[in-house]
CSV table of C-alpha atoms in Angstrom, one decimal:
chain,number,residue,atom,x,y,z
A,1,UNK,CA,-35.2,-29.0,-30.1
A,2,UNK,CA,-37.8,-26.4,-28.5
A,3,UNK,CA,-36.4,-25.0,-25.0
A,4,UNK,CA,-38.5,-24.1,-21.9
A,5,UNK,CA,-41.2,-22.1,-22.7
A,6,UNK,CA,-42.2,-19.9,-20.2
A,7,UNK,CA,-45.2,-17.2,-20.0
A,8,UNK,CA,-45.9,-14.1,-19.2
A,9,UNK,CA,-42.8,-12.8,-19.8
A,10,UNK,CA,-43.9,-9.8,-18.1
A,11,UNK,CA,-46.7,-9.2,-15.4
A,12,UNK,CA,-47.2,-6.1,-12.6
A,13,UNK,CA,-49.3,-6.5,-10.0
A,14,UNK,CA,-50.4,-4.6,-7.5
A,15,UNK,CA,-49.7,-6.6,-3.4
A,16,UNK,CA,-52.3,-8.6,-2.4
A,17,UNK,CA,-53.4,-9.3,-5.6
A,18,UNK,CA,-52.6,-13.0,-6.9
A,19,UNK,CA,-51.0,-14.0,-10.1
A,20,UNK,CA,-49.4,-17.6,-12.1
A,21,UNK,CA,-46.8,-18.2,-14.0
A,22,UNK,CA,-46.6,-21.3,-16.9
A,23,UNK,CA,-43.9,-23.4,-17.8
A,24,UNK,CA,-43.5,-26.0,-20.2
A,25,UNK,CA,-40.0,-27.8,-19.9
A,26,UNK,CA,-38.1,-29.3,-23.4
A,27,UNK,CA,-39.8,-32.5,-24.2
A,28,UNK,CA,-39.0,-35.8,-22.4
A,29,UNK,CA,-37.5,-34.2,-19.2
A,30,UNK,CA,-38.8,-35.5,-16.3
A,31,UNK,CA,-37.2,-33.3,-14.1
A,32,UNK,CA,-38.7,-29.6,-13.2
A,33,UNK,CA,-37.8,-26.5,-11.3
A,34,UNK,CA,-38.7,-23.6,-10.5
A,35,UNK,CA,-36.6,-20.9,-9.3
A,36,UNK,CA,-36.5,-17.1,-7.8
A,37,UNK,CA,-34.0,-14.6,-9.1
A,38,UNK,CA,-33.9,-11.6,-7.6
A,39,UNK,CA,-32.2,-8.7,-8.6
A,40,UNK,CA,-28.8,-9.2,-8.3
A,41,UNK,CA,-28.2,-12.1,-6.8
A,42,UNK,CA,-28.2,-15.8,-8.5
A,43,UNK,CA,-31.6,-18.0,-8.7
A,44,UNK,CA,-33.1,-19.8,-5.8
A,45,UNK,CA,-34.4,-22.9,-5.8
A,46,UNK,CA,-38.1,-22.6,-4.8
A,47,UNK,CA,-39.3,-26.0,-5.9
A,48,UNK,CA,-38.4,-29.1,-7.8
A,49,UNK,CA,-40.5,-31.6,-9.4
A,50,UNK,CA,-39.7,-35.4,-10.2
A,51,UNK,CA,-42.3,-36.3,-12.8
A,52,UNK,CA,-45.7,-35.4,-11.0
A,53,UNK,CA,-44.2,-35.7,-7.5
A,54,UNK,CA,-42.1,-33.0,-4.9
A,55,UNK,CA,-38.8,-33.7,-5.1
A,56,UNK,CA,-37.9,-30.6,-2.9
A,57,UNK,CA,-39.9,-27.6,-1.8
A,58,UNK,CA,-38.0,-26.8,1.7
A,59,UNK,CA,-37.7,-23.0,0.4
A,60,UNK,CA,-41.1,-22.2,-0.7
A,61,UNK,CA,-43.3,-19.9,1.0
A,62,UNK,CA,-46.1,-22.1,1.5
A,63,UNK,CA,-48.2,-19.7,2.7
A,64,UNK,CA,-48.3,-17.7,-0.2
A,65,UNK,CA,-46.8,-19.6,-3.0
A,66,UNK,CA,-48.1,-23.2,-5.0
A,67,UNK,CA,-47.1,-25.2,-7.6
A,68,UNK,CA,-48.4,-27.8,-9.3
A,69,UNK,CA,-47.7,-30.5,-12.4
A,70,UNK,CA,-50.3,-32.5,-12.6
A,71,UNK,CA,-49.7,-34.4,-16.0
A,72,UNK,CA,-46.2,-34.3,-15.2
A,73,UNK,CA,-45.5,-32.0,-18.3
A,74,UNK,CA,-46.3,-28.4,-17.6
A,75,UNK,CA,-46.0,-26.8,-14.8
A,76,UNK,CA,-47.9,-23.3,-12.8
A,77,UNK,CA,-46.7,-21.7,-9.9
A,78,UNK,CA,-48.9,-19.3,-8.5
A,79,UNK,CA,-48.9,-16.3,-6.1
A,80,UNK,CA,-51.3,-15.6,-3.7
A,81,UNK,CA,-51.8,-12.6,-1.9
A,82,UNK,CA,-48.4,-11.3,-3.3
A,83,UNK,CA,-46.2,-9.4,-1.5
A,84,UNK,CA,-43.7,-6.3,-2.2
A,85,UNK,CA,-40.9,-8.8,-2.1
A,86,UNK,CA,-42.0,-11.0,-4.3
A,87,UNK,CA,-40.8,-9.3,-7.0
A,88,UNK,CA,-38.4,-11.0,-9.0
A,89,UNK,CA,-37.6,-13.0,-12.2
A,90,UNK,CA,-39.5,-16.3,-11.8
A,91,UNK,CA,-36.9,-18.6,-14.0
A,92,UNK,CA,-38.4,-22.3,-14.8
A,93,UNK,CA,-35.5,-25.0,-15.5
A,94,UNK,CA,-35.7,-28.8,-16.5
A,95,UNK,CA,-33.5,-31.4,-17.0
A,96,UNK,CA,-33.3,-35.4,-18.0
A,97,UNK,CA,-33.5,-37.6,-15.2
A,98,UNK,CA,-30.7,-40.9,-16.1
A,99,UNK,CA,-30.3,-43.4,-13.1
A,100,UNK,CA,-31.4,-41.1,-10.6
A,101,UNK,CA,-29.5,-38.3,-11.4
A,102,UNK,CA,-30.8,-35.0,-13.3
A,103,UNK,CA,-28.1,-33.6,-15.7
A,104,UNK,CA,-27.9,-29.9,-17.4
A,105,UNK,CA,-30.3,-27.8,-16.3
A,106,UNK,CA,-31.9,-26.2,-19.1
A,107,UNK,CA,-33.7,-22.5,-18.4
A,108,UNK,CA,-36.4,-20.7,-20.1
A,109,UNK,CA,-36.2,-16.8,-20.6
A,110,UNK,CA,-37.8,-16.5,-17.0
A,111,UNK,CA,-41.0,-14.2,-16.0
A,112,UNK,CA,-40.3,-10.7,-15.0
A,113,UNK,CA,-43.0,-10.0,-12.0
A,114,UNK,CA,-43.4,-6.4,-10.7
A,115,UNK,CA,-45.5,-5.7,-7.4
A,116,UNK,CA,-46.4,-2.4,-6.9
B,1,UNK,CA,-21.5,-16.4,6.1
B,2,UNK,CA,-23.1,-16.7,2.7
B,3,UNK,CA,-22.7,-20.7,1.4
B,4,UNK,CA,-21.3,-19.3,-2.2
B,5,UNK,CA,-20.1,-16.1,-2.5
B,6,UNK,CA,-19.0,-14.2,-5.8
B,7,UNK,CA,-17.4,-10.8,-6.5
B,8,UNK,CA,-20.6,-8.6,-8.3
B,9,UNK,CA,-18.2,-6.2,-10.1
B,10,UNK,CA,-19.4,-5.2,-12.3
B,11,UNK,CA,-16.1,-5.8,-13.8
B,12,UNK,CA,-15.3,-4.2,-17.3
B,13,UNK,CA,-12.3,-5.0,-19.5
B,14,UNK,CA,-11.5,-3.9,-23.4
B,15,UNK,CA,-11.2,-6.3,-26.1
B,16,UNK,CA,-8.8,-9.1,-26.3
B,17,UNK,CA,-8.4,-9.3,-22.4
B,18,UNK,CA,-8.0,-12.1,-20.3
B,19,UNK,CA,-10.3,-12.1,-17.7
B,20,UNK,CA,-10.4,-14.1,-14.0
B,21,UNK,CA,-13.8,-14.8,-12.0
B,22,UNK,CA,-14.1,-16.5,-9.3
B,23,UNK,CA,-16.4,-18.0,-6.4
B,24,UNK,CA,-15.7,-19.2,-2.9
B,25,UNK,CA,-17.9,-21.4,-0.8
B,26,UNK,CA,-18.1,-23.0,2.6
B,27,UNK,CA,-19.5,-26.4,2.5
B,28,UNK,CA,-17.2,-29.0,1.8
B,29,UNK,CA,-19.5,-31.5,0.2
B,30,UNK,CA,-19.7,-29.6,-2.6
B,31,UNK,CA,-18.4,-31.7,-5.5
B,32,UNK,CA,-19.9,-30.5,-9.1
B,33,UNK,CA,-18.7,-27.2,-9.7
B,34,UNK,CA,-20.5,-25.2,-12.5
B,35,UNK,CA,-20.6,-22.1,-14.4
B,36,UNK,CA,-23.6,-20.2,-16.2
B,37,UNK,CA,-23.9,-17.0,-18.4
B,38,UNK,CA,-26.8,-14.9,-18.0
B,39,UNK,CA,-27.5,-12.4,-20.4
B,40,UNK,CA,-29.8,-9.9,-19.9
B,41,UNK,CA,-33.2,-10.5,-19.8
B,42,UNK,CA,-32.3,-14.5,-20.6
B,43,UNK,CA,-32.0,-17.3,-18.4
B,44,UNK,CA,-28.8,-19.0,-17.0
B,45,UNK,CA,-27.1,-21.5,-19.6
B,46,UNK,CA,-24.4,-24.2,-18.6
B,47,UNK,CA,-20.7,-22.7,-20.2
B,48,UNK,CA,-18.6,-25.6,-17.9
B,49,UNK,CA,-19.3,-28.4,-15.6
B,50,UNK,CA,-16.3,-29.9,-13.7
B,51,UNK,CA,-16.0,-32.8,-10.9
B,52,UNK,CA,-13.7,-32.5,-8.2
B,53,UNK,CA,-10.5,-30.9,-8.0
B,54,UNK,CA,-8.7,-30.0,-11.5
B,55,UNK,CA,-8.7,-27.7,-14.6
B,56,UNK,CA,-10.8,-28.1,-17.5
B,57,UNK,CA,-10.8,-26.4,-20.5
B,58,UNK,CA,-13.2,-25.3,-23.1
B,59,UNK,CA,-12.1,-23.3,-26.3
B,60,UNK,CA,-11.9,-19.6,-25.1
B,61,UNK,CA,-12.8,-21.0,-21.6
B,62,UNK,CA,-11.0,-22.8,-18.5
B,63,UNK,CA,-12.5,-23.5,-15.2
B,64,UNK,CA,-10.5,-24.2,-12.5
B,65,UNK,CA,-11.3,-25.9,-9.3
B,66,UNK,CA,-9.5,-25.7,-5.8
B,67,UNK,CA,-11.3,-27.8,-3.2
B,68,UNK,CA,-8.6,-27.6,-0.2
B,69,UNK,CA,-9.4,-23.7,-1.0
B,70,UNK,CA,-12.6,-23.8,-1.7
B,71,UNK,CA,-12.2,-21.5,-4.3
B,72,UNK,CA,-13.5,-21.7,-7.9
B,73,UNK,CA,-12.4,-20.0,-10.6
B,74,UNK,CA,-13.6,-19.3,-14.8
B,75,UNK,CA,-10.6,-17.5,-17.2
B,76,UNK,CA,-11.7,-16.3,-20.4
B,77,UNK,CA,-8.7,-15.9,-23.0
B,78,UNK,CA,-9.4,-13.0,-25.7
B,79,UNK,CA,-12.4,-11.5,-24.5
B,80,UNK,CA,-15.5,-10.9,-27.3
B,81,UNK,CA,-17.8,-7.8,-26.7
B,82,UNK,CA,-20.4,-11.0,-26.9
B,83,UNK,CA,-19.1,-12.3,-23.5
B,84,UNK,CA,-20.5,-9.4,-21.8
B,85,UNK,CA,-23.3,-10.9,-19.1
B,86,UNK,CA,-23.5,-12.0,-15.9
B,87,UNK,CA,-21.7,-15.2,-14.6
B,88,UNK,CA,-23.1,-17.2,-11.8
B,89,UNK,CA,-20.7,-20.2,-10.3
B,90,UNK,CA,-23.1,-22.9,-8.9
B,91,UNK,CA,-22.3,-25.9,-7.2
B,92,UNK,CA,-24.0,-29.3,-5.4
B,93,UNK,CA,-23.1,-32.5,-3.5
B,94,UNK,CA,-22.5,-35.7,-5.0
B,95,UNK,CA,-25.2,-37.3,-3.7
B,96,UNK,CA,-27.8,-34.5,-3.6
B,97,UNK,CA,-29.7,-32.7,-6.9
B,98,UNK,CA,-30.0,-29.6,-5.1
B,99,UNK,CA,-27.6,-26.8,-7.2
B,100,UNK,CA,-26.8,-23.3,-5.2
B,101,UNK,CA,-26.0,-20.3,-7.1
B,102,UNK,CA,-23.8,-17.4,-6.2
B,103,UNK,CA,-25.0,-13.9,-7.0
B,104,UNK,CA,-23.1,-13.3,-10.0
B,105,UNK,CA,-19.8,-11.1,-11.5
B,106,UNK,CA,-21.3,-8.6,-14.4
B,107,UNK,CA,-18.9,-8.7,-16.8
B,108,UNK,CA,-18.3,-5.8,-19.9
B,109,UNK,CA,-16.0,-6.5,-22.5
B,110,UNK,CA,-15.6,-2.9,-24.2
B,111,UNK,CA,-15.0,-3.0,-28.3
């Protein structure tokens, strides 16, 4: 079974400047997040996706930060102007949906994002 | 007060050891109590997932869970160079998806 792809795996930007960031979760999981990691501390949920719909996005910047699934597959979350702060491992995460509740979480390798 | 808090280390022990990690947390809802391995440059991947109070064990690896505490803990018997990474406790309510992480222990096992 294929796991969460996610890509860039690496990207440096200079603030201001915009970037996104792909996921595709393992097949047949309805369930999508996306998460921040910053250095040294554990992820934090930024957004979750039930299908095509928000499940939960109280913790993203909506000022600077979007995410969309439109086909209720893949996933982009995108940057924009970025700040200093933003950077961070970007980790993407899905799950099977049974009943109403989402199981394991599985993670992809994450993208490493550098503003400079 | 952080909602789950974890010892960073890093915390580095030879060969063979037994070694102890644990979490604390504040909000008594919590009911699923989780731990992940990070490796470096990887993502998180599920090692245990326990409900509730209780012990449960896993090969080389027993998670322990003390909600009158609230205090969480992951033993690793006879420690592999290969468990050195990162472990991050998480947790969530019953009723609710949302999954908090704690900032991690870095762990070294040393050949």
């Amino acid at each position: 079974e294929a796991g969460v792809a996610q890509s860039p795996r690496y990207k440096i930007i200079e603030k201001r400047q915009s970037v996104a960031f792909w996921c595709n979760p393992i097949s047949g999981h309805a369930t999508l997040y996306w998460y921040q990691q910053i250095l040294g501390q554990g992820p934090k949920l930024l957004i979750q996706f039930q299908n095509n719909g928000v499940v939960d996005d109280s913790q993203l910047p909506k000022d600077r930060f979007s995410a969309e699934r439109l086909k209720g597959v893949d996933s982009t979350l995108k940057i924009q102007p970025a700040k200093l702060e933003d950077s961070a491992v970007y980790l993407c995460a899905s799950s099977l949906m049974v009943s109403g509740i989402s199981y394991e979480q599985y993670f992809g390798p994450g993208t490493r994002l550098t503003v400079t | 007060q952080k909602e789950v808090e974890q010892d960073p280390g890093p915390l580095s022990v030879p060969e063979g050891a037994i070694v102890s990690l644990n979490c604390t947390y504040s909000n008594s809802a919590f009911q699923y109590f989780m731990w992940y391995r990070q490796y470096s440059r990887k993502g998180p991947e599920l090692l245990m997932y326990t409900y509730s109070s209780g012990n449960k064990e896993d090969g080389r690896f027993t998670a322990q869970v003390d909600k009158s505490s609230k205090y969480i803990s992951l033993f690793i018997r006879d420690s592999q160079p290969s468990d050195s990474a990162t472990y991050l406790c998480a947790m969530r309510e019953t009723s609710y998806d949302k999954v908090i992480f704690g900032p991690g222990t870095s762990l070294s096992v040393i050949p």
